[in-house]
Amino acid sequence: MSVQAWFSSGEIAAQPGSQLTLQLSIQNLNQSAESYTIVPAGLNASWTAVERSSITLFSGIQDVVDVVVTPPEAPTTSAGPAIIAVRVVPLSEPDDAVVAEIILSIQPFDDRRIVSLQPVKRARRRATYEFMVENHGNELASCRLKLVDTSERIDGSFDPPAVGVVPGGASLVQFKAKALRGSFRRATRTLDFEVEAEQQGHDPCIASMSLVQSPTIPGAAIFRVLTAAALLGGLTAAWFGVIRPEIRDAATDLVDERIAELAPEFDDRTAPAPATTAVDDDATIETANVGDSDGEPSFIRLTVDAPILGTADASQPIGEGITFDMTDIRVENSLNDTGIAQLFINGVQVFQWSLSNIRGQYFEPRITPIRLQPGDNLTFSVRCDAKGTTSTADTCSTRINIGGRTRPA
């Protein structure tokens, strides 16, 4: 052996991506001067660079050459021991070449990434995201997947919930997202969240994603619906509060005026079929023989609003100093309610009608004039069984118009 070479250290730790300078000692054992070529050798020669690739030594002389080693920060740089070798070749005797070796202890490093294939998706409530968990470090990554949403507006599940990725490998994961709350929206809403791959003792890797929710009910549609509802409500209020009462009052006044004009001309020929009529046989009712020229024409109008399944009445006394000869009776059931209507004189029933047989108006035919003395009391009583099918009121509204003549007592 004409040359000897060795490193000053036996083993040294190295971090991938960092640079180490090692000192290689070379001694000429030959009896004459010799030139040497120094080249990296072994499996990791690509990591190694020699500052002086050629030196000349006299006999017995020793020199030191710097060897720079740079382990790459890549998944292929496995953690653990690695051998760095340098070959020293004498130019005069190449077969006497020697190899100097040193063991590097390569340290582990982490480089984990989440690469989202769809970082932003548009949906009303649910969406499925796909992303890759990549391991660019030099040791196995065993990660659990986790949702990070501080606003608590997103929920979902991972498939699979955990992955194991070898150095330089990647694994596909699906995240099925579901938006919480906010089922009705007038405008577009963006929900931002993060997914995280974590492993105890290692820094987590995080990726940001977004769910863009389109509006479920546009603001313009809400405005149009509210406007239409307000207009309809105004028309309804105007109908029930103003127009309908005015029409009914005008119609009632017109009917009353027409009846007043035609009452003296009413006879048996124009009378409709009678409703159910009953007179108390035990009561004594005073009748009178009157002519068209006796007394002044007079009308009494009584209105009763009886609650459903209830009874109500209205009364009218005869004034002092006059008598009233009752000659005409008209019952009004304009809403077609059902029930019983009764007319009493001083508490004695003289007429009874079934409202089911009266549609609109009914004139009591062939009435014998009945004389009422001063202080006598007329009472109109109504029992409401059911309101008419077209009625919107909560009561049965029934009227009676009593015609006759008054004269001094």
Short mmCIF file of C-alpha atoms in Angstrom, two decimals:
data_model
loop_
_atom_site.label_atom_id
_atom_site.label_comp_id
_atom_site.label_asym_id
_atom_site.label_seq_id
_atom_site.Cartn_x
_atom_site.Cartn_y
_atom_site.Cartn_z
CA MET A 1 0.00 0.00 0.00
CA SER A 2 1.52 3.27 -1.14
CA VAL A 3 -1.11 5.66 0.28
CA GLN A 4 -3.34 5.87 3.34
CA ALA A 5 -6.60 7.94 3.69
CA TRP A 6 -9.06 8.38 6.54
CA PHE A 7 -11.75 10.76 7.93
CA SER A 8 -11.19 12.50 11.20
CA SER A 9 -14.60 11.37 12.59
CA GLY A 10 -16.09 7.93 12.66
CA GLU A 11 -19.82 8.87 12.57
CA ILE A 12 -21.65 12.19 12.38
CA ALA A 13 -25.31 13.29 12.34
CA ALA A 14 -26.61 15.04 9.24
CA GLN A 15 -29.86 16.91 8.58
CA PRO A 16 -31.21 16.57 5.04
CA GLY A 17 -30.81 19.84 3.18
CA SER A 18 -27.86 20.98 5.33
CA GLN A 19 -24.20 21.04 4.32
CA LEU A 20 -21.38 19.28 6.19
CA THR A 21 -17.64 19.73 5.67
CA LEU A 22 -15.61 16.63 6.48
CA GLN A 23 -11.81 16.51 6.72
CA LEU A 24 -10.11 13.73 4.78
CA SER A 25 -6.47 13.01 5.75
CA ILE A 26 -4.14 11.55 3.04
CA GLN A 27 -0.56 10.29 3.66
CA ASN A 28 2.02 9.24 1.06
CA LEU A 29 3.61 5.95 2.13
CA ASN A 30 5.73 5.63 -1.01
CA GLN A 31 9.45 6.30 -1.14
CA SER A 32 8.98 8.98 -3.75
CA ALA A 33 6.70 11.87 -4.44
CA GLU A 34 3.28 10.94 -5.78
CA SER A 35 0.25 12.70 -7.20
CA TYR A 36 -3.24 11.57 -6.22
CA THR A 37 -6.73 11.93 -7.68
CA ILE A 38 -9.55 12.20 -5.11
CA VAL A 39 -13.09 11.28 -6.29
CA PRO A 40 -16.40 10.51 -4.48
CA ALA A 41 -17.43 6.87 -4.45
CA GLY A 42 -20.25 4.64 -3.27
CA LEU A 43 -24.06 4.90 -3.46
CA ASN A 44 -24.13 8.43 -2.11
CA ALA A 45 -21.46 9.87 -4.38
CA SER A 46 -23.97 12.41 -5.69
CA TRP A 47 -24.11 14.02 -2.24
CA THR A 48 -20.30 14.46 -2.08
CA ALA A 49 -18.00 17.14 -3.46
CA VAL A 50 -14.17 17.29 -2.99
CA GLU A 51 -12.67 20.77 -2.81
CA ARG A 52 -9.25 19.62 -4.18
CA SER A 53 -9.68 16.71 -6.51
CA SER A 54 -5.89 16.38 -7.14
CA ILE A 55 -2.92 16.74 -4.80
CA THR A 56 0.83 15.90 -4.83
CA LEU A 57 2.62 14.65 -1.74
CA PHE A 58 6.32 13.99 -1.08
CA SER A 59 7.33 10.75 0.58
CA GLY A 60 5.91 10.45 4.09
CA ILE A 61 3.99 13.73 3.85
CA GLN A 62 0.35 13.99 5.06
CA ASP A 63 -2.26 16.51 3.86
CA VAL A 64 -5.90 17.28 4.69
CA VAL A 65 -8.59 17.73 2.03
CA ASP A 66 -12.10 19.12 2.74
CA VAL A 67 -14.99 16.97 1.57
CA VAL A 68 -18.41 18.71 1.41
CA VAL A 69 -21.44 16.48 1.92
CA THR A 70 -25.02 17.75 1.24
CA PRO A 71 -27.78 15.14 1.83
CA PRO A 72 -30.79 16.30 -0.25
CA GLU A 73 -34.06 17.13 1.51
CA ALA A 74 -36.11 14.62 -0.43
CA PRO A 75 -38.23 11.54 0.31
CA THR A 76 -35.49 9.39 -1.22
CA THR A 77 -33.07 10.44 1.54
CA SER A 78 -34.06 7.77 4.00
CA ALA A 79 -33.61 8.38 7.70
CA GLY A 80 -30.87 6.27 9.28
CA PRO A 81 -27.21 5.45 8.61
CA ALA A 82 -25.66 6.31 5.24
CA ILE A 83 -22.07 5.67 4.08
CA ILE A 84 -20.03 8.44 2.48
CA ALA A 85 -16.99 7.09 0.58
CA VAL A 86 -14.06 8.83 -1.14
CA ARG A 87 -11.54 7.04 -3.41
CA VAL A 88 -7.87 8.16 -3.46
CA VAL A 89 -6.07 6.95 -6.62
CA PRO A 90 -2.25 7.27 -7.07
CA LEU A 91 -1.47 8.33 -10.61
CA SER A 92 1.61 6.08 -10.94
CA GLU A 93 -0.02 3.00 -9.45
CA PRO A 94 -3.85 3.18 -9.97
CA ASP A 95 -4.30 -0.33 -8.66
CA ASP A 96 -3.10 0.82 -5.22
CA ALA A 97 -6.17 3.09 -4.80
CA VAL A 98 -7.72 3.27 -1.30
CA VAL A 99 -11.25 4.18 -0.14
CA ALA A 100 -11.99 6.22 2.95
CA GLU A 101 -15.52 5.91 4.49
CA ILE A 102 -17.56 7.69 7.11
CA ILE A 103 -21.07 6.92 8.41
CA LEU A 104 -23.65 9.74 8.39
CA SER A 105 -26.69 9.42 10.63
CA ILE A 106 -29.46 10.96 8.47
CA GLN A 107 -32.10 12.68 10.62
CA PRO A 108 -35.83 12.39 9.86
CA PHE A 109 -37.74 15.44 8.58
CA ASP A 110 -41.42 16.22 7.95
CA ASP A 111 -42.88 17.67 4.77
CA ARG A 112 -46.57 16.81 4.64
CA ARG A 113 -49.00 18.60 2.38
CA ILE A 114 -52.72 18.65 1.61
CA VAL A 115 -53.43 19.39 -2.04
CA SER A 116 -57.10 20.20 -2.62
CA LEU A 117 -58.51 19.10 -5.97
CA GLN A 118 -61.64 21.30 -5.48
CA PRO A 119 -60.85 24.08 -2.98
CA VAL A 120 -64.13 25.91 -3.76
CA LYS A 121 -67.48 24.31 -4.52
CA ARG A 122 -70.93 25.83 -5.10
CA ALA A 123 -73.94 24.04 -3.60
CA ARG A 124 -77.12 24.78 -1.65
CA ARG A 125 -76.28 22.67 1.40
CA ARG A 126 -74.12 19.56 0.71
CA ALA A 127 -70.90 19.11 -1.27
CA THR A 128 -68.13 16.50 -1.63
CA TYR A 129 -64.50 17.64 -1.70
CA GLU A 130 -61.50 15.55 -2.82
CA PHE A 131 -57.93 16.23 -1.74
CA MET A 132 -54.56 14.47 -1.64
CA VAL A 133 -52.50 13.93 1.51
CA GLU A 134 -48.89 13.93 0.27
CA ASN A 135 -45.76 12.90 2.20
CA HIS A 136 -42.62 14.68 1.00
CA GLY A 137 -40.71 13.75 4.17
CA ASN A 138 -38.38 10.77 4.70
CA GLU A 139 -40.42 8.71 7.19
CA LEU A 140 -43.90 7.17 7.28
CA ALA A 141 -46.79 9.60 7.89
CA SER A 142 -49.76 8.21 9.83
CA CYS A 143 -52.34 11.02 10.02
CA ARG A 144 -55.85 11.47 11.30
CA LEU A 145 -58.07 13.94 9.44
CA LYS A 146 -59.87 16.73 11.24
CA LEU A 147 -62.32 19.53 10.33
CA VAL A 148 -61.43 23.03 11.58
CA ASP A 149 -64.41 25.44 11.54
CA THR A 150 -64.48 28.08 14.26
CA SER A 151 -67.84 29.43 13.05
CA GLU A 152 -69.52 26.02 13.56
CA ARG A 153 -71.42 26.37 10.30
CA ILE A 154 -69.95 23.27 8.58
CA ASP A 155 -70.13 19.62 9.54
CA GLY A 156 -69.15 16.49 7.64
CA SER A 157 -67.20 13.22 7.50
CA PHE A 158 -63.92 12.01 5.97
CA ASP A 159 -63.50 8.89 3.86
CA PRO A 160 -61.17 7.41 5.06
CA PRO A 161 -60.90 9.11 8.48
CA ALA A 162 -57.13 8.32 8.73
CA VAL A 163 -54.36 7.64 6.21
CA GLY A 164 -50.84 6.17 6.23
CA VAL A 165 -48.54 7.60 3.55
CA VAL A 166 -45.03 6.32 2.76
CA PRO A 167 -42.24 8.79 1.92
CA GLY A 168 -42.85 10.19 -1.53
CA GLY A 169 -46.40 8.79 -1.64
CA ALA A 170 -49.90 10.31 -1.64
CA SER A 171 -53.40 9.21 -0.57
CA LEU A 172 -56.80 10.38 -1.86
CA VAL A 173 -59.40 11.49 0.74
CA GLN A 174 -63.02 12.61 0.32
CA PHE A 175 -64.73 15.08 2.65
CA LYS A 176 -68.54 15.14 2.58
CA ALA A 177 -69.50 18.59 3.83
CA LYS A 178 -72.90 19.69 5.12
CA ALA A 179 -73.90 23.28 5.92
CA LEU A 180 -75.61 23.88 9.27
CA ARG A 181 -78.46 26.35 9.80
CA GLY A 182 -79.34 29.07 7.35
CA SER A 183 -81.85 27.06 5.28
CA PHE A 184 -83.40 30.24 3.88
CA ARG A 185 -81.08 32.82 2.34
CA ARG A 186 -81.78 35.98 0.39
CA ALA A 187 -78.18 36.32 -0.88
CA THR A 188 -75.12 34.20 -1.68
CA ARG A 189 -73.19 33.03 1.40
CA THR A 190 -69.58 31.77 1.51
CA LEU A 191 -68.57 29.38 4.29
CA ASP A 192 -64.79 29.10 4.80
CA PHE A 193 -63.29 26.15 6.66
CA GLU A 194 -60.08 24.10 6.91
CA VAL A 195 -59.14 20.42 6.87
CA GLU A 196 -56.15 19.26 8.90
CA ALA A 197 -53.98 16.14 8.86
CA GLU A 198 -52.40 15.63 12.29
CA GLN A 199 -50.07 13.11 13.93
CA GLN A 200 -48.91 13.18 17.51
CA GLY A 201 -45.43 14.63 17.82
CA HIS A 202 -45.50 16.21 14.35
CA ASP A 203 -46.64 19.54 12.99
CA PRO A 204 -50.08 19.33 11.32
CA CYS A 205 -50.67 20.27 7.70
CA ILE A 206 -53.72 22.40 6.83
CA ALA A 207 -55.62 23.30 3.66
CA SER A 208 -58.36 25.95 3.26
CA MET A 209 -61.63 25.25 1.45
CA SER A 210 -64.88 27.13 0.82
CA LEU A 211 -68.55 26.30 0.28
CA VAL A 212 -70.44 28.92 -1.72
CA GLN A 213 -74.19 28.69 -1.04
CA SER A 214 -76.53 30.20 -3.60
CA PRO A 215 -79.66 32.02 -2.36
CA THR A 216 -82.76 29.87 -1.73
CA ILE A 217 -85.24 32.77 -1.82
CA PRO A 218 -84.08 35.83 -3.79
CA GLY A 219 -84.65 39.20 -2.11
CA ALA A 220 -86.64 40.45 -5.12
CA ALA A 221 -89.10 37.55 -4.78
CA ILE A 222 -89.62 38.29 -1.07
CA PHE A 223 -90.27 41.96 -1.89
CA ARG A 224 -92.83 41.05 -4.56
CA VAL A 225 -94.63 38.59 -2.26
CA LEU A 226 -94.78 41.11 0.58
CA THR A 227 -96.04 43.80 -1.78
CA ALA A 228 -98.77 41.50 -3.13
CA ALA A 229 -99.74 40.43 0.41
CA ALA A 230 -99.94 44.05 1.56
CA LEU A 231 -102.08 44.98 -1.46
CA LEU A 232 -104.39 42.00 -0.94
CA GLY A 233 -104.67 42.79 2.78
CA GLY A 234 -105.55 46.41 1.98
CA LEU A 235 -108.22 45.34 -0.51
CA THR A 236 -109.67 42.82 1.95
CA ALA A 237 -109.79 45.39 4.76
CA ALA A 238 -111.39 47.91 2.42
CA TRP A 239 -114.03 45.37 1.34
CA PHE A 240 -115.03 44.23 4.83
CA GLY A 241 -114.52 47.55 6.56
CA VAL A 242 -115.95 50.03 4.04
CA ILE A 243 -117.37 48.72 0.77
CA ARG A 244 -119.43 45.76 1.98
CA PRO A 245 -121.09 47.60 4.93
CA GLU A 246 -121.91 50.52 2.63
CA ILE A 247 -123.47 48.20 0.03
CA ARG A 248 -125.52 46.37 2.66
CA ASP A 249 -126.71 49.57 4.29
CA ALA A 250 -127.62 51.09 0.94
CA ALA A 251 -129.48 47.94 -0.10
CA THR A 252 -131.35 47.78 3.23
CA ASP A 253 -132.37 51.44 3.03
CA LEU A 254 -133.57 50.98 -0.55
CA VAL A 255 -135.61 47.90 0.40
CA ASP A 256 -137.16 49.71 3.37
CA GLU A 257 -138.13 52.66 1.20
CA ARG A 258 -139.65 50.40 -1.44
CA ILE A 259 -141.57 48.40 1.15
CA ALA A 260 -142.93 51.63 2.67
CA GLU A 261 -144.18 52.60 -0.77
CA LEU A 262 -145.77 49.25 -1.52
CA ALA A 263 -147.06 48.25 1.95
CA PRO A 264 -150.58 49.68 1.48
CA GLU A 265 -150.89 47.80 -1.84
CA PHE A 266 -149.89 44.42 -0.42
CA ASP A 267 -152.63 41.83 -0.69
CA ASP A 268 -153.06 38.09 -0.56
CA ARG A 269 -152.31 37.66 -4.25
CA THR A 270 -148.62 38.58 -3.89
CA ALA A 271 -147.91 36.66 -0.69
CA PRO A 272 -145.54 33.65 -0.93
CA ALA A 273 -146.18 30.33 0.72
CA PRO A 274 -146.23 30.75 4.51
CA ALA A 275 -143.41 29.63 6.81
CA THR A 276 -144.28 27.64 9.91
CA THR A 277 -146.65 29.84 11.94
CA ALA A 278 -148.02 29.13 15.40
CA VAL A 279 -150.24 31.14 17.72
CA ASP A 280 -150.70 30.47 21.42
CA ASP A 281 -154.30 29.27 21.68
CA ASP A 282 -154.46 30.04 25.40
CA ALA A 283 -153.63 33.72 24.90
CA THR A 284 -156.25 36.40 24.37
CA ILE A 285 -155.24 38.76 21.57
CA GLU A 286 -157.36 41.81 20.87
CA THR A 287 -158.23 42.22 17.18
CA ALA A 288 -159.50 45.33 15.47
CA ASN A 289 -161.48 46.23 12.41
CA VAL A 290 -159.56 48.99 10.68
CA GLY A 291 -159.82 50.67 7.33
CA ASP A 292 -157.17 52.18 5.13
CA SER A 293 -158.18 55.65 6.26
CA ASP A 294 -158.03 54.94 10.00
CA GLY A 295 -154.89 56.23 11.77
CA GLU A 296 -151.43 57.08 10.50
CA PRO A 297 -149.19 54.46 8.77
CA SER A 298 -146.36 53.37 11.06
CA PHE A 299 -143.54 50.79 10.96
CA ILE A 300 -141.54 49.09 13.70
CA ARG A 301 -138.14 47.50 12.77
CA LEU A 302 -136.38 45.09 15.17
CA THR A 303 -132.93 43.56 14.51
CA VAL A 304 -131.54 40.55 16.42
CA ASP A 305 -127.92 39.22 16.18
CA ALA A 306 -128.08 35.85 17.90
CA PRO A 307 -124.89 33.87 18.65
CA ILE A 308 -124.54 30.43 17.10
CA LEU A 309 -126.44 27.84 19.22
CA GLY A 310 -127.75 30.73 21.31
CA THR A 311 -130.85 32.92 21.60
CA ALA A 312 -131.22 36.70 21.56
CA ASP A 313 -134.15 39.13 21.32
CA ALA A 314 -135.10 42.75 20.76
CA SER A 315 -138.15 44.63 22.14
CA GLN A 316 -140.18 47.73 21.28
CA PRO A 317 -142.86 49.13 23.65
CA ILE A 318 -145.95 51.01 22.40
CA GLY A 319 -145.77 54.65 23.36
CA GLU A 320 -148.12 56.29 25.90
CA GLY A 321 -151.31 57.79 24.57
CA ILE A 322 -151.43 55.81 21.32
CA THR A 323 -152.62 52.47 20.05
CA PHE A 324 -150.97 50.45 17.28
CA ASP A 325 -152.91 48.20 14.93
CA MET A 326 -150.45 45.61 13.55
CA THR A 327 -151.40 44.79 9.96
CA ASP A 328 -148.23 43.66 8.14
CA ILE A 329 -145.20 41.53 9.07
CA ARG A 330 -142.01 41.04 7.01
CA VAL A 331 -139.20 38.78 8.26
CA GLU A 332 -135.68 39.27 6.74
CA ASN A 333 -133.17 36.38 6.67
CA SER A 334 -130.73 37.85 4.16
CA LEU A 335 -127.82 35.53 5.11
CA ASN A 336 -129.95 32.35 4.92
CA ASP A 337 -129.29 31.39 8.55
CA THR A 338 -131.15 28.46 10.16
CA GLY A 339 -133.03 28.48 13.43
CA ILE A 340 -136.36 29.67 14.93
CA ALA A 341 -137.77 33.22 14.99
CA GLN A 342 -140.68 34.18 17.28
CA LEU A 343 -142.80 37.27 17.84
CA PHE A 344 -144.24 37.92 21.32
CA ILE A 345 -146.81 40.47 22.56
CA ASN A 346 -146.45 41.04 26.28
CA GLY A 347 -144.64 37.70 26.59
CA VAL A 348 -147.30 35.79 24.65
CA GLN A 349 -146.13 34.09 21.44
CA VAL A 350 -148.25 35.12 18.46
CA PHE A 351 -146.03 33.98 15.55
CA GLN A 352 -143.22 31.50 15.02
CA TRP A 353 -141.13 30.94 11.85
CA SER A 354 -138.54 28.42 10.82
CA LEU A 355 -135.63 30.33 9.33
CA SER A 356 -134.81 27.31 7.15
CA ASN A 357 -137.96 28.11 5.13
CA ILE A 358 -137.09 31.77 4.68
CA ARG A 359 -134.67 32.71 1.97
CA GLY A 360 -134.11 36.44 1.88
CA GLN A 361 -137.50 37.93 2.92
CA TYR A 362 -140.88 36.59 3.94
CA PHE A 363 -144.22 38.42 4.22
CA GLU A 364 -146.71 36.96 6.70
CA PRO A 365 -149.96 36.64 4.66
CA ARG A 366 -153.55 37.13 5.74
CA ILE A 367 -152.78 38.68 9.09
CA THR A 368 -155.76 39.78 11.12
CA PRO A 369 -155.08 43.27 12.49
CA ILE A 370 -153.97 43.04 16.09
CA ARG A 371 -154.42 46.07 18.35
CA LEU A 372 -151.70 46.94 20.85
CA GLN A 373 -152.54 49.29 23.70
CA PRO A 374 -150.26 51.95 25.22
CA GLY A 375 -147.43 50.26 27.16
CA ASP A 376 -147.77 46.91 25.36
CA ASN A 377 -144.44 45.33 24.44
CA LEU A 378 -143.43 43.74 21.14
CA THR A 379 -140.53 41.22 21.43
CA PHE A 380 -138.73 39.57 18.51
CA SER A 381 -136.71 36.49 19.59
CA VAL A 382 -134.27 34.46 17.44
CA ARG A 383 -132.61 31.12 18.18
CA CYS A 384 -129.56 30.58 15.93
CA ASP A 385 -128.85 26.95 14.98
CA ALA A 386 -126.30 27.62 12.23
CA LYS A 387 -125.16 30.55 10.17
CA GLY A 388 -125.67 30.67 6.40
CA THR A 389 -123.18 28.96 4.09
CA THR A 390 -122.20 32.31 2.52
CA SER A 391 -121.98 34.18 5.81
CA THR A 392 -118.67 35.27 7.30
CA ALA A 393 -120.22 36.63 10.50
CA ASP A 394 -120.17 34.88 13.87
CA THR A 395 -123.91 35.44 14.49
CA CYS A 396 -127.29 34.93 12.86
CA SER A 397 -128.52 38.38 11.79
CA THR A 398 -132.34 38.47 11.45
CA ARG A 399 -134.76 41.43 11.17
CA ILE A 400 -138.51 41.90 11.41
CA ASN A 401 -140.49 44.84 9.98
CA ILE A 402 -143.93 45.34 11.50
CA GLY A 403 -146.36 47.62 9.68
CA GLY A 404 -149.58 49.08 10.98
CA ARG A 405 -151.41 52.26 11.91
CA THR A 406 -151.28 54.36 15.05
CA ARG A 407 -154.06 56.51 16.48
CA PRO A 408 -154.71 58.30 19.76
CA ALA A 409 -155.74 56.02 22.56
#
